Amino acid sequence: MEVSELLRESIRQKPASKRGARQKRSSPKNMVRMNLNENAYGMSDLVKSTLMQDVAENYMYQDFYAYDIRKKLADLYHLSPDNILIGSGSSAVIDMLGEVFINYGDEILYCSPTYEAFPDMVSDNGGKRVEVPLTPDWKYDLDGMLAAVTDKTKMAIVVNPNNPTGTYLPSAEVEAFVRKLPPHVLAVVDEAYFEYVDDPNHYSLIRMIQEGYDRPLIVLRTFSKIYGLAGLRIGYAVGDPDLIDEMMKACQAWNVSRIASLAATTALDEQEYVQKVKAENVKNRKIVYEGLLALGCYAVKPAANFIYFDTHRDPKAVSQGMTEHGILISTPNACFNRVTVGTPEQNRDFLKALGDVMKALPLRDGEAPDKAV
Ligand SMILES: *Cc1c(COP(=O)(O)O)cnc(C)c1O
């Protein structure tokens, strides 16, 4: 049997992906998880106790249209539930965007490196990846993206703060960029780490939708990061009701579990918890950032709950070495590692282990010894 002959053309042509590789192995157990940008403090006590009380009710199907959580979000943003689409994680919403909007050959524009779900979604649906390099300070290059827009551009994606680099752009710059896009381009702004940005002028581009922006714009948010609900899988899109209604066509039936909706609805009521986690993270990420510099690493100043850094050694070997110390970190590419900011204790252990791992590894070819520890 030739399986490849059964395949949809886009899947046949899809390059190997990190996501694909990850689906073939499970993550090691009993490790300190500093590789997936989860919230080191977990979910709040109120969410935990609310879920415990509801466990036995989960023999019932949940509300088909996730109305409670959509209504809650709509009230929060002074929008209508018709402006909100719930997905089993914002990654599932990203997949819906591809399924609903991409035709074969459509150009999808974003910067590279960025969140890996985007290139996957483009290829899954036969779109063409148009990747503009980040600026030298690792930020989204919005001018570069505008220059790359053509008649075939279907979607322009901005991840802000960006993953894996942890950089962010002031919202006003992203808003100006969105307004400059021609009307045939759907703007997608992924704000998965929005709550971690420590800048009083930073605002969500949901504001443009509240103000009645009349061109295609989708803002993505998630409960996986600061709300600490990654394993429950719940995220959402905010947009014009016409766009949201079309996206519903690609929404799986019963796509968000009853318990995930309940957790998210409860978590939204507890903004003090979000503020507490944010304050801890802002404090701790500075300590980790400075610790990395003290070890001789190059590190990018973080705006979210993770740090992109270069040890001047093979990042795969560094990750492997850290695994042997019981700590998982990520290896986004051939130069960099990425670490999630943890609790103070985890961060101390991380920096200590990294120092040991670096000492045991040779510098990469061509790296100046003066950069070494
Ligand atoms: C983690 C992350 C997400 C969220 O993924 P979920 O599917 O909601 O868990 C979305 N975008 C970016 C940039 C991320 O890093």
mmCIF file of C-alpha atoms and ligand atoms in Angstrom, residues 36-37 87-94 114-118 159-163 190-193 220-225 229-230 233-236 306 338, ligand 1:
data_model
loop_
_atom_site.group_PDB
_atom_site.id
_atom_site.type_symbol
_atom_site.label_atom_id
_atom_site.label_comp_id
_atom_site.label_asym_id
_atom_site.label_seq_id
_atom_site.Cartn_x
_atom_site.Cartn_y
_atom_site.Cartn_z
ATOM 1 C CA LEU A 36 7.177 24.575 27.416
ATOM 2 C CA ASN A 37 6.521 27.976 29.021
ATOM 3 C CA GLY A 87 -10.680 26.295 20.810
ATOM 4 C CA SER A 88 -9.003 23.424 22.574
ATOM 5 C CA GLY A 89 -5.949 25.607 22.993
ATOM 6 C CA SER A 90 -5.166 28.535 20.754
ATOM 7 C CA SER A 91 -3.154 26.082 18.640
ATOM 8 C CA ALA A 92 -6.465 24.518 17.616
ATOM 9 C CA VAL A 93 -7.753 27.983 16.719
ATOM 10 C CA ILE A 94 -4.620 28.493 14.590
ATOM 11 C CA THR A 114 8.297 32.248 15.550
ATOM 12 C CA TYR A 115 5.714 29.949 17.121
ATOM 13 C CA GLU A 116 5.952 26.650 15.300
ATOM 14 C CA ALA A 117 2.190 26.117 14.970
ATOM 15 C CA PHE A 118 2.098 28.796 12.247
ATOM 16 C CA VAL A 159 3.251 36.967 17.477
ATOM 17 C CA ASN A 160 3.600 39.543 20.240
ATOM 18 C CA PRO A 161 5.453 38.813 22.520
ATOM 19 C CA ASN A 162 7.218 36.475 20.124
ATOM 20 C CA ASN A 163 8.075 32.875 20.914
ATOM 21 C CA ASP A 190 -1.143 36.040 18.671
ATOM 22 C CA GLU A 191 -1.093 37.439 22.206
ATOM 23 C CA ALA A 192 -0.426 34.195 24.112
ATOM 24 C CA TYR A 193 1.971 36.004 26.479
ATOM 25 C CA LEU A 220 -5.567 34.989 19.650
ATOM 26 C CA ARG A 221 -5.356 34.446 23.385
ATOM 27 C CA THR A 222 -4.865 31.405 25.591
ATOM 28 C CA PHE A 223 -5.430 30.056 29.093
ATOM 29 C CA SER A 224 -2.314 27.867 28.776
ATOM 30 C CA LYS A 225 0.248 30.368 29.950
ATOM 31 C CA LEU A 229 -4.331 25.642 32.355
ATOM 32 C CA ALA A 230 -2.130 24.245 29.555
ATOM 33 C CA ARG A 233 -6.504 22.894 26.391
ATOM 34 C CA ILE A 234 -8.458 26.101 26.086
ATOM 35 C CA GLY A 235 -7.778 29.255 24.107
ATOM 36 C CA TYR A 236 -9.783 31.664 21.987
ATOM 37 C CA PHE A 306 10.868 32.538 29.020
ATOM 38 C CA ARG A 338 15.024 28.632 25.476
HETATM 39 C C1 LIG B 1 2.098 28.525 23.966
HETATM 40 C C2 LIG B 1 1.683 29.348 22.821
HETATM 41 C C3 LIG B 1 0.380 29.325 22.359
HETATM 42 C C4 LIG B 1 -0.687 28.592 23.107
HETATM 43 O O1 LIG B 1 -0.878 27.358 22.807
HETATM 44 P P1 LIG B 1 -2.187 26.619 23.340
HETATM 45 O O2 LIG B 1 -2.554 25.803 22.175
HETATM 46 O O3 LIG B 1 -3.219 27.648 23.664
HETATM 47 O O4 LIG B 1 -1.735 25.852 24.521
HETATM 48 C C5 LIG B 1 -0.008 30.132 21.322
HETATM 49 N N1 LIG B 1 0.874 30.947 20.750
HETATM 50 C C6 LIG B 1 2.137 31.027 21.173
HETATM 51 C C7 LIG B 1 3.045 32.002 20.551
HETATM 52 C C8 LIG B 1 2.582 30.214 22.200
HETATM 53 O O5 LIG B 1 3.850 30.270 22.596
#
